[in-house]
Short mmCIF file of N, CA and C in Angstrom, two decimals:
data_model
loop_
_atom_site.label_atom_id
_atom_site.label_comp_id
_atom_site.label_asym_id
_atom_site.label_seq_id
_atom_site.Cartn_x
_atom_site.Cartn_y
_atom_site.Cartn_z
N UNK A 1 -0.89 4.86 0.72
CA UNK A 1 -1.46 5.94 -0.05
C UNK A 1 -0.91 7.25 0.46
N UNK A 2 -0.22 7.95 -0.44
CA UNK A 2 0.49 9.58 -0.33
C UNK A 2 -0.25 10.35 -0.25
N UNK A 3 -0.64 11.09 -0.17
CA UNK A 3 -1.88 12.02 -0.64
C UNK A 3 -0.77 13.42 -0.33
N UNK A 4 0.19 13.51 0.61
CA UNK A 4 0.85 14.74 0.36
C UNK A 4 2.05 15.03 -0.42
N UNK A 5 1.16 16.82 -0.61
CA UNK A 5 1.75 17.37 -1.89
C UNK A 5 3.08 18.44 -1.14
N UNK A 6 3.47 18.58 -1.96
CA UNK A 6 4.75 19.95 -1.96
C UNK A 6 3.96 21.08 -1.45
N UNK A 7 4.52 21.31 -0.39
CA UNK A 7 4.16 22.68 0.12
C UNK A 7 4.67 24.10 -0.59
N UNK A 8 4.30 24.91 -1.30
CA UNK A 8 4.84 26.15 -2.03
C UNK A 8 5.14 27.11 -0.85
N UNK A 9 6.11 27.18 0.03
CA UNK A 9 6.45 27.89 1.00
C UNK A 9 6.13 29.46 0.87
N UNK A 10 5.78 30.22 -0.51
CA UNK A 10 6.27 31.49 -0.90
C UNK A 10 4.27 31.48 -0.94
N UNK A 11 3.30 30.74 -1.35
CA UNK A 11 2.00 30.81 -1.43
C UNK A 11 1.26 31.60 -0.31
N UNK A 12 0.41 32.39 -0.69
CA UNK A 12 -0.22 32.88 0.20
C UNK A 12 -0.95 32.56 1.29
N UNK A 13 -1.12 31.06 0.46
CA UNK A 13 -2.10 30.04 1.11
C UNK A 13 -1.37 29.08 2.01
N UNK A 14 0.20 29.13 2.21
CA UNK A 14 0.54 27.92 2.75
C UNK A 14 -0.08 27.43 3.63
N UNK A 15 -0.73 28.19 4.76
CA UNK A 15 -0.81 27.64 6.33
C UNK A 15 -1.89 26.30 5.78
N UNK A 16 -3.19 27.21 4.42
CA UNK A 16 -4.04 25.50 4.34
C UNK A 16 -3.15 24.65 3.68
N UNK A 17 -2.40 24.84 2.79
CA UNK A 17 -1.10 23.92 2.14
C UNK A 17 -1.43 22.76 3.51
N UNK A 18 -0.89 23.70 4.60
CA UNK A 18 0.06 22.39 6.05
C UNK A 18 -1.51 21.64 6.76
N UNK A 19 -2.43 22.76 6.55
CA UNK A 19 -3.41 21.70 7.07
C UNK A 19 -4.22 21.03 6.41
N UNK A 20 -4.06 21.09 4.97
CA UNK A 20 -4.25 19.63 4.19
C UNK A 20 -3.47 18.78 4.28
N UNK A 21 -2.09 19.01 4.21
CA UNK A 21 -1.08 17.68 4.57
C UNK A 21 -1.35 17.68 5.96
N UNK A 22 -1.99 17.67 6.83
CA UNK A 22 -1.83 17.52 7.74
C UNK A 22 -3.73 16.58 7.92
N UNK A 23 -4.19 17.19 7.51
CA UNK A 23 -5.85 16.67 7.60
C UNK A 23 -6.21 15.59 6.68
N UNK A 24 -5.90 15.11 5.64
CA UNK A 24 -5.71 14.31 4.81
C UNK A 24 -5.42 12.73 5.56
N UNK A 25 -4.52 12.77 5.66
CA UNK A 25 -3.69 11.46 6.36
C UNK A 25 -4.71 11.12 7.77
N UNK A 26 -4.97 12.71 8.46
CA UNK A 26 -5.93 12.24 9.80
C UNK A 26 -6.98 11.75 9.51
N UNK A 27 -7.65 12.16 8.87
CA UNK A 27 -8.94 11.89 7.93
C UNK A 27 -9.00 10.12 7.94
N UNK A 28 -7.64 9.72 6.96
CA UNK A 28 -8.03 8.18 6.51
C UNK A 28 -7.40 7.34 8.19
N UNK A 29 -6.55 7.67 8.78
CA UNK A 29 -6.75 6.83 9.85
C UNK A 29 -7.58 7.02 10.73
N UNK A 30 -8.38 8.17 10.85
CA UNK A 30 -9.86 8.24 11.75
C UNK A 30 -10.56 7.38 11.17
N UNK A 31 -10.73 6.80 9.67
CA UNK A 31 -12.13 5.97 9.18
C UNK A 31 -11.79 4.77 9.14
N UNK A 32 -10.35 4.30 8.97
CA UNK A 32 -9.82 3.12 9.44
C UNK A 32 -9.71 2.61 10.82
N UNK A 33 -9.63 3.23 12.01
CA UNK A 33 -9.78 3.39 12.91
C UNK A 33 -11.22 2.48 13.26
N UNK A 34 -12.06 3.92 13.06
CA UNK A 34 -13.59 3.20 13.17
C UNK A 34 -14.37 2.34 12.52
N UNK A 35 -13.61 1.95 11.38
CA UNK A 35 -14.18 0.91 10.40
C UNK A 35 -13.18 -0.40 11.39
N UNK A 36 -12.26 -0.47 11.81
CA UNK A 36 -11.55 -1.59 12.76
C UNK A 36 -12.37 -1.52 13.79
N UNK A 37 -12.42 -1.18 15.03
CA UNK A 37 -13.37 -1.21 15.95
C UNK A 37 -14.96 -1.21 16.00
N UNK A 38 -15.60 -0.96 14.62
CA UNK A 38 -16.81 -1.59 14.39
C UNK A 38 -16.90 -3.21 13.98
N UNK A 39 -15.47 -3.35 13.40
CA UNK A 39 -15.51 -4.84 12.73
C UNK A 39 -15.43 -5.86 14.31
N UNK A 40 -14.16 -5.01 14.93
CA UNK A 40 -14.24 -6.02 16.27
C UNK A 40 -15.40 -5.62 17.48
N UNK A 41 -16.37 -4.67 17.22
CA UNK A 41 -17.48 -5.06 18.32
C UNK A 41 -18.35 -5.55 17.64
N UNK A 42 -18.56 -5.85 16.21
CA UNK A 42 -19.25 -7.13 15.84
C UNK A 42 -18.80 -8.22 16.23
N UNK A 43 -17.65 -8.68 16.08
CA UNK A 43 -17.26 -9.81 16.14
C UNK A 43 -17.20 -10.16 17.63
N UNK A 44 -17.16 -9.23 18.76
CA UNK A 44 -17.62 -9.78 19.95
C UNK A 44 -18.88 -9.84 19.98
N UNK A 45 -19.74 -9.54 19.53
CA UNK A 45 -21.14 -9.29 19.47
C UNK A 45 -21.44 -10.91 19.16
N UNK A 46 -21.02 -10.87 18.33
CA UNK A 46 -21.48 -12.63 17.46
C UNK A 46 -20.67 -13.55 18.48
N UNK A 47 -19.68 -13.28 18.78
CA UNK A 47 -18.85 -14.39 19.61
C UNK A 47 -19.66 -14.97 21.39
N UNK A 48 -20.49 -13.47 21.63
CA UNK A 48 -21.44 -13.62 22.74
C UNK A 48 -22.18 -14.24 22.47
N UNK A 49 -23.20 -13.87 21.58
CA UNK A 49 -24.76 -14.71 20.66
C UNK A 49 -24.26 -16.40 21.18
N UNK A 50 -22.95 -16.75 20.04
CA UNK A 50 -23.02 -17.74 20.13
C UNK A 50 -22.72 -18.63 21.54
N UNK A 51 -21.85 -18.07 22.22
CA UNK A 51 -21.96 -18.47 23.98
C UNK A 51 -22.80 -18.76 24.17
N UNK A 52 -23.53 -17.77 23.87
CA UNK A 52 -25.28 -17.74 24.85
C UNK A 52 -26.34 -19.06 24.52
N UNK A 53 -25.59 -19.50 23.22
CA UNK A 53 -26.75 -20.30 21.96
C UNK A 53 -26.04 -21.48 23.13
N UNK A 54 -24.91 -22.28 23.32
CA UNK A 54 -24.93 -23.30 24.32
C UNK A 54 -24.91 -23.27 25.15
#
């Protein structure tokens, strides 16, 4: 997924231009990130339980 756009170098606005292309992309691998490491401390979570169960 792209999400960045053409920066208009001449815009008044560039600098947020760079820190949307720049915050965008951080954004989705921060929630992928923590959506991965919640999935794997469940899955040690359950992998203990069941140790414990024999």
């Amino acid at each position: 997924m792209n999400t960045a756009k053409t920066i208009d170098w001449n815009s008044p606005d560039v600098l947020e231009q760079i820190i949307q292309n720049i915050r965008n992309p951080l954004e989705n691998i921060i929630t992928v990130s923590k959506s991965t490491a919640l999935h794997h401390k469940e899955k040690r979570m359950k992998s203990y339980f069941q140790a414990a169960r024999k």
